[in-house]
Coordinates of C-alpha atoms in Angstrom, one line a residue:
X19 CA 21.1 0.1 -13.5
X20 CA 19.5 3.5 -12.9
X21 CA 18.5 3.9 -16.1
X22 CA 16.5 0.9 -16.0
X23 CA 12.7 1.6 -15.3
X24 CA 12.4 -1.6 -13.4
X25 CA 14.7 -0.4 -10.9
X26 CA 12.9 2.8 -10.2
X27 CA 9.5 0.4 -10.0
X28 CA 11.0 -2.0 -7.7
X29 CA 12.1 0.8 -5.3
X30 CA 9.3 2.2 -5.2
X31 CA 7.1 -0.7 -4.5
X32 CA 9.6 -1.5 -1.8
X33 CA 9.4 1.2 0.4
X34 CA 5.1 0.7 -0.8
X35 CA 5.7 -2.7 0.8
X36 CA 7.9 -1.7 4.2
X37 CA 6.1 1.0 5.2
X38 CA 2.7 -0.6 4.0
X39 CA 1.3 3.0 2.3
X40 CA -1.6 3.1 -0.2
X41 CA -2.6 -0.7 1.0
X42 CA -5.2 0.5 2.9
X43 CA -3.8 -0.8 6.2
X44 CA -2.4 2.1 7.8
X45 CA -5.9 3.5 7.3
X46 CA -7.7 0.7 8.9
X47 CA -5.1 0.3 11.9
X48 CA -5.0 3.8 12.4
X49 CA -8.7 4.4 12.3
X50 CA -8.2 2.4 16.4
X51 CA -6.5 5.4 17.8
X52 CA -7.1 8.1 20.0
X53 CA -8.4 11.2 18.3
X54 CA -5.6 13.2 19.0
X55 CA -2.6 10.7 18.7
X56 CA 0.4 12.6 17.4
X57 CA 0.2 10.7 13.9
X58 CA 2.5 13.1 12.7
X59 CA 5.2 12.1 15.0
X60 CA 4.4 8.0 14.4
X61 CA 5.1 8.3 10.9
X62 CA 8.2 10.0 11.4
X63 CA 9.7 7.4 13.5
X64 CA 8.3 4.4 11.9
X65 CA 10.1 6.2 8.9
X66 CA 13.3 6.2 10.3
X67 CA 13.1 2.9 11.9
X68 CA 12.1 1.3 9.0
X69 CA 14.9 3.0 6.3
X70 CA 17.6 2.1 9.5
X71 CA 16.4 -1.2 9.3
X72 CA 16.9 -1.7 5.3
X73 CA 20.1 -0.5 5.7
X74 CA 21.3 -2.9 8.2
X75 CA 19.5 -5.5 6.7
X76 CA 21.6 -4.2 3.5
X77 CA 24.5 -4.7 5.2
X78 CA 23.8 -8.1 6.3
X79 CA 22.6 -9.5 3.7
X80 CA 25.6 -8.3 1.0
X81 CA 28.0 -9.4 3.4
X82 CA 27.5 -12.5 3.5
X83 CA 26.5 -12.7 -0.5
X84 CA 30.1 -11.1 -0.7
X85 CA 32.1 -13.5 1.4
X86 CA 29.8 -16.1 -0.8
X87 CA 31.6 -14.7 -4.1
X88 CA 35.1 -14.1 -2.4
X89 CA 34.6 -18.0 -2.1
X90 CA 33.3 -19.8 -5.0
X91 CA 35.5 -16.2 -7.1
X92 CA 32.1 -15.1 -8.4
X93 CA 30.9 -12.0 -9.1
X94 CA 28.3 -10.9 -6.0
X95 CA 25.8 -10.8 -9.0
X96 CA 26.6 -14.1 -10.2
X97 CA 26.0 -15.5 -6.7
X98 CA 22.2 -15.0 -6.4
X99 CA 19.4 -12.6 -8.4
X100 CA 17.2 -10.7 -6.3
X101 CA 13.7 -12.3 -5.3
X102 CA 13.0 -15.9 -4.1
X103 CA 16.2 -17.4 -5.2
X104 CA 18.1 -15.0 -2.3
X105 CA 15.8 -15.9 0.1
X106 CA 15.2 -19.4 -0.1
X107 CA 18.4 -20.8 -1.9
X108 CA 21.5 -18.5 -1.5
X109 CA 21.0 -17.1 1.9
X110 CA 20.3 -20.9 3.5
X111 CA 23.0 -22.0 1.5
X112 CA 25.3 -19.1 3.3
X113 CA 23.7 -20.2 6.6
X114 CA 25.0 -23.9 6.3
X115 CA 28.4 -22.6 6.1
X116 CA 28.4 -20.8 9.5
X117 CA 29.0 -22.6 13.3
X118 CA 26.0 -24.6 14.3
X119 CA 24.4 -24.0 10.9
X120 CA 20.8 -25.7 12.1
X121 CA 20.2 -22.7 14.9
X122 CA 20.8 -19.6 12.5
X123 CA 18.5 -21.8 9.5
X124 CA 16.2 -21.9 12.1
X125 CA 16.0 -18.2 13.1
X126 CA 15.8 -17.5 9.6
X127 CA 13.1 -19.3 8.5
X128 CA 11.5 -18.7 11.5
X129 CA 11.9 -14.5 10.8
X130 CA 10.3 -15.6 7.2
X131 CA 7.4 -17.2 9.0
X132 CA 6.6 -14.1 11.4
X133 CA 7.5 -11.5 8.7
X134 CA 4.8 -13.1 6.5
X135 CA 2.3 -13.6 9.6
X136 CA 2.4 -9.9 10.1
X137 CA 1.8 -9.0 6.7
X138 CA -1.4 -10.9 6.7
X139 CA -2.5 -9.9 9.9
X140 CA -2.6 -6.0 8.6
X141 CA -3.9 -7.2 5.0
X142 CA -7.0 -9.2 6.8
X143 CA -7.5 -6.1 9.4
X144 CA -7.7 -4.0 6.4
X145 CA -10.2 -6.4 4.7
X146 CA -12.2 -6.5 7.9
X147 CA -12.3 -2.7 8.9
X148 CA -13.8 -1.9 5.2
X149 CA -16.5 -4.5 5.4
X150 CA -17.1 -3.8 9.2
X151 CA -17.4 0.1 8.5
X152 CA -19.7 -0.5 5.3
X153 CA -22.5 -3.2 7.1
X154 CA -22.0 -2.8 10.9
X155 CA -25.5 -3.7 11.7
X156 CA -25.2 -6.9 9.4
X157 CA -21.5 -7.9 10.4
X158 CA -20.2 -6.4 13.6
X159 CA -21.6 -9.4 15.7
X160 CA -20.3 -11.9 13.1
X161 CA -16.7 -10.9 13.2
X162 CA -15.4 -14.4 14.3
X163 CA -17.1 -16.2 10.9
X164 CA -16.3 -13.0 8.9
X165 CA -12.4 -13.5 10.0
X166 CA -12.5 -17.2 9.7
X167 CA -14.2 -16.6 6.1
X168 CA -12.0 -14.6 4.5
X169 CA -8.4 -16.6 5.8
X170 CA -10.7 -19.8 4.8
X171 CA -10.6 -17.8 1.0
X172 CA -7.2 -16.4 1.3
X173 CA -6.0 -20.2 2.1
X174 CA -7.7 -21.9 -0.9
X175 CA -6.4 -19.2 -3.2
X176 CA -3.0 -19.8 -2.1
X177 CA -3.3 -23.8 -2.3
X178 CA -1.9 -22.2 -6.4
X179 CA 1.1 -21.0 -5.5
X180 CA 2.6 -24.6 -3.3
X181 CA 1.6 -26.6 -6.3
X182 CA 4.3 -28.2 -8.4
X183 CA 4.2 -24.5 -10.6
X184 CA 3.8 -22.5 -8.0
X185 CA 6.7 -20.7 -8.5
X186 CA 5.7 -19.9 -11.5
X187 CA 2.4 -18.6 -10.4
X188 CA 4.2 -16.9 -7.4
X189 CA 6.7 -15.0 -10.0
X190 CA 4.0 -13.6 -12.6
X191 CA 1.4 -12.5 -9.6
X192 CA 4.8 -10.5 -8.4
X193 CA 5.6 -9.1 -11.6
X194 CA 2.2 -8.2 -13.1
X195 CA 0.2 -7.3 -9.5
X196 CA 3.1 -6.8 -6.8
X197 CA 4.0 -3.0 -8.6
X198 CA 1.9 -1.6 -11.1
X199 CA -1.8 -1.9 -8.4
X200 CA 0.1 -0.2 -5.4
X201 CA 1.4 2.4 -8.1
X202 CA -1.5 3.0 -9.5
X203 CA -3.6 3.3 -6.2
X204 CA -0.8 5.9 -4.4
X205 CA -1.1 8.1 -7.5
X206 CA -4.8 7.9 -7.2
X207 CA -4.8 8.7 -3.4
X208 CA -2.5 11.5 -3.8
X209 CA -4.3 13.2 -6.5
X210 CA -7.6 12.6 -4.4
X211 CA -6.2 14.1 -1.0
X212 CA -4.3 17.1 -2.7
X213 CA -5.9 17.8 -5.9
X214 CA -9.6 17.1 -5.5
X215 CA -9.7 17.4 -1.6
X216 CA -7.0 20.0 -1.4
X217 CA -3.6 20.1 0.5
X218 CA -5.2 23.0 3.0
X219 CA -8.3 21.6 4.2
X220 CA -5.5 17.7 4.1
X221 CA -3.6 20.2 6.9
X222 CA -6.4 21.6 8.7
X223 CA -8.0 18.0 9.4
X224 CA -4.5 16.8 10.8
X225 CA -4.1 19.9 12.9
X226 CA -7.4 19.1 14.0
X227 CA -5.5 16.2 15.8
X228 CA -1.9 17.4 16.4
X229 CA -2.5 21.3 16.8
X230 CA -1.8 23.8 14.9
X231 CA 1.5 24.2 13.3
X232 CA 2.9 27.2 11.7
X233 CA 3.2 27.3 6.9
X234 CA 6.9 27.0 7.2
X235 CA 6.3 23.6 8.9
X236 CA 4.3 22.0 6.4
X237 CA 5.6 24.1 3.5
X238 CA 8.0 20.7 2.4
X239 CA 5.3 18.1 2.9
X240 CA 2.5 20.9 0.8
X241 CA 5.7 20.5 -1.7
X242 CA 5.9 16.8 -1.6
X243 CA 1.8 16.0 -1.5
X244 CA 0.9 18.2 -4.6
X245 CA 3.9 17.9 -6.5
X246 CA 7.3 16.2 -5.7
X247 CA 5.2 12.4 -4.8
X248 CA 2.3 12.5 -7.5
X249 CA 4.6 13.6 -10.2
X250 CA 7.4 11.0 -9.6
X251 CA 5.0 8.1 -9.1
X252 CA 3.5 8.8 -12.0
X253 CA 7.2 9.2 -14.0
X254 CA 7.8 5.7 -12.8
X255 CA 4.5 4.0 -13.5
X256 CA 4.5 5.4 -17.1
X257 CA 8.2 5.0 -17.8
X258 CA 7.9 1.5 -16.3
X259 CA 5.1 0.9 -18.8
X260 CA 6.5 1.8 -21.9
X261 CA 9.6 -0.3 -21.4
X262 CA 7.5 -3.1 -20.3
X263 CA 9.6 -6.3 -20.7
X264 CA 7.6 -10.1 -20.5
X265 CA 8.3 -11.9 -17.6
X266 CA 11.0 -14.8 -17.2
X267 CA 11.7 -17.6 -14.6
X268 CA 15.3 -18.3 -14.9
X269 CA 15.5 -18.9 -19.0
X270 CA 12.0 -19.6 -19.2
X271 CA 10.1 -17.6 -20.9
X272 CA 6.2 -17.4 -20.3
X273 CA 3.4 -18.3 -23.2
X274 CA 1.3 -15.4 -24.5
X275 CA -1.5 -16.7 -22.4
X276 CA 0.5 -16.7 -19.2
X277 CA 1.2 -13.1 -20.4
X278 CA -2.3 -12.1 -21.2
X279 CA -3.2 -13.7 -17.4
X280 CA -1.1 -11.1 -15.7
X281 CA -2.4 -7.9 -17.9
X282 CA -5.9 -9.4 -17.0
X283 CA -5.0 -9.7 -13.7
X284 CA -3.5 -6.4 -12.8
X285 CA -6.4 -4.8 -15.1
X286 CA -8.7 -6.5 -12.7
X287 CA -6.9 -5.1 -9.5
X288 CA -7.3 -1.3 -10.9
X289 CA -10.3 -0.8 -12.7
X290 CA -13.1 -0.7 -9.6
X291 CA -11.4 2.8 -9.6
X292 CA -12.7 4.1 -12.4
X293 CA -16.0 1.8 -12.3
X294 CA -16.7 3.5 -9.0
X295 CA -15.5 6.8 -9.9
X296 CA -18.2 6.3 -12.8
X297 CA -21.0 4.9 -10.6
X298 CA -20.6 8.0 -7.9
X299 CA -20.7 10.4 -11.3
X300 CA -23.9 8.7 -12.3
X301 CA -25.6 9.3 -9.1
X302 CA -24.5 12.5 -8.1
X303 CA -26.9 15.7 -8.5
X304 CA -26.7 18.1 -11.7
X305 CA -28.1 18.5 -14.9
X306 CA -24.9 18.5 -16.5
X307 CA -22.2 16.3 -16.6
X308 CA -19.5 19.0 -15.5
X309 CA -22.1 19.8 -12.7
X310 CA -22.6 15.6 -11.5
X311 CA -18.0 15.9 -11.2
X312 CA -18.3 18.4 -8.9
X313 CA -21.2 17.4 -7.1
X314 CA -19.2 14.0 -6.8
X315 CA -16.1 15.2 -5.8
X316 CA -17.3 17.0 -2.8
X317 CA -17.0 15.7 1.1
X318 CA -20.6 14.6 1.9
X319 CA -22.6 16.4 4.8
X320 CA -21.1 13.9 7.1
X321 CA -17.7 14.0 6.5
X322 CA -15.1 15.1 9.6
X323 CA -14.3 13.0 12.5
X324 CA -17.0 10.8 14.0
X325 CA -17.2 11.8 17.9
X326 CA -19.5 15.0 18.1
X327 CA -17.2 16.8 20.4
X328 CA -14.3 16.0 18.1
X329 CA -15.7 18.0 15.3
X330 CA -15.0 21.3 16.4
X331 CA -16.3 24.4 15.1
X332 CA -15.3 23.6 11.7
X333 CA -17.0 20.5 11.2
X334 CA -20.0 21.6 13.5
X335 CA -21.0 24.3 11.1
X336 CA -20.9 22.3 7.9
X337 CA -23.2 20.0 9.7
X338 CA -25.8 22.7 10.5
X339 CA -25.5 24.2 7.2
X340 CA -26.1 20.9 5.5
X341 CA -29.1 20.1 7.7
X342 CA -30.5 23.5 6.6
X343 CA -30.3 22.8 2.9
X344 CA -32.0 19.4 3.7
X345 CA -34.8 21.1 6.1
X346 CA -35.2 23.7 2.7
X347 CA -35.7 21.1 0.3
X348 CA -39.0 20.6 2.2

């Protein structure tokens, strides 16, 4: 199965998925800390934490799904596919078989429950914090109605997916939007930070928080952000791509429209990147259009941390240069 591009997607849009990078969320939460919270060091553990918890979950879950096929003498993958048929029809059916079946169904649906309660709770921070940053005047004291707006949105949008097809719905959204948009959007951030921004001044805003660290520390993650990450991602998206396969439910195939929903969808997920990408061109200063990229890919005068005496020398002196070429324009 390695040589099967929808592998390589799927893993990747796991760990996307478990760790919650290049949603947006990470951002948002993070964006509550202390100024100089090791970040460094929380990403490290949550790291391990999380790939330690896969792996038992790994072994959980295949045990049972093996004493399933040692039972019925099946084939583990002729017990259950991956997706919503392991979570919601072989796994409960492995539960029944076990001492006082209706206490572990209930854990287990109950884990379902909380693990998709967390989810959302990051997804609507995320939401919030973007909309919050952009209007604060308009919407910080309307944070209650905003909250209440957007679940109230979220709900009716999902009153699809618990109709009589909604497993249908639920199986193209997954296919078409669950792996190519996060793909897409961590190959754009990547090439953003390390390319456009640059991997150095990346460095010298994290030491800003966590100190300063010596090149052979951050010679492996330099590696990783301008080459090893963007490079793979983008292997995967494009190999994934070419050997694009319609989706299935089972044996059922899906109409051409259904098909031409999900390109439409995901197409509608991605392209406010380059729509924005075009507007911030259009606006930017220059004669020429080489001279309008540039312009546009530059940190505005503001950029660096918020709190005045967080922005250190570095920031301070960009700020007073900046205010100087405004001051000349006059």
């Amino acid at each position: 199965r390695l040589s099967d591009a929808e592998v390589w997607k799927d893993a990747a849009t796991q760990i996307f998925y478990s760790l919650s990078v290049a949603w947006g969320g990470l951002t948002a939460l993070s964006s509550y800390n202390k100024f100089h919270n090791n970040c460094y060091t929380d990403a490290i553990i949550i790291c391990v934490i999380n790939c330690g918890t896969s792996v038992f979950a790994g072994f959980a879950i295949f045990s049972v799904l093996g004493h399933m096929a040692h039972i019925q003498d099946k084939l583990v993958s002729e017990v259950a596919k991956s997706g919503f048929g392991l979570a919601f029809i072989a796994y409960p059916e492995a539960l029944a078989q076990l001492p006082v079946a209706p206490f572990w169904s209930i854990l287990f649906f109950f884990m379902l429950v909380t693990l998709g309660l967390d989810s959302q709770f990051a997804t609507i921070e995320t939401i919030l914090t973007a909309l919050l940053d952009q209007f604060p005047k308009f919407l910080q004291s309307k944070r209650i109605y905003l909250t209440a707006g957007i679940c109230l949105i979220f709900f009716f949008l999902g009153l699809t997916c618990v109709s009589q097809a909604g497993i249908y719905w639920i199986n193209i959204l997954d296919h078409f939007c669950g792996g190519w948009g996060i793909l897409v959007a961590a190959v754009v951030e990547l090439v953003g930070i390390s390319w456009i921004y640059g991997v150095n001044r990346f460095i010298k805003d994290i030491e800003m928080m966590i100190g300063v660290k010596s090149w052979i520390f951050w010679l492996w993650w330099r590696l990783c952000w301008f080459f090893i990450s963007p490079c793979l991602l983008a292997a995967i998206l494009l190999w994934s791509l070419a050997t694009f396969v319609p989706p299935t439910y089972g044996s059922i195939p899906y109409p051409s429209w259904g098909i031409a929903l999900g390109w439409c969808m995901i197409i509608f997920c991605v392209i406010w990147i380059p729509i924005i990408a075009v507007v911030k061109i259009v606006r930017a200063e220059g004669s020429s259009l080489f001279q309008k990229i540039v312009s546009s890919s530059k940190s505005t005068p503001d950029w660096g941390p918020y709190l005045k005496q967080h922005r250190g020398e570095r920031y301070s002196n960009d700020s007073k240069q900046s205010g100087l070429a405004e001051m000349a324009k006059f």
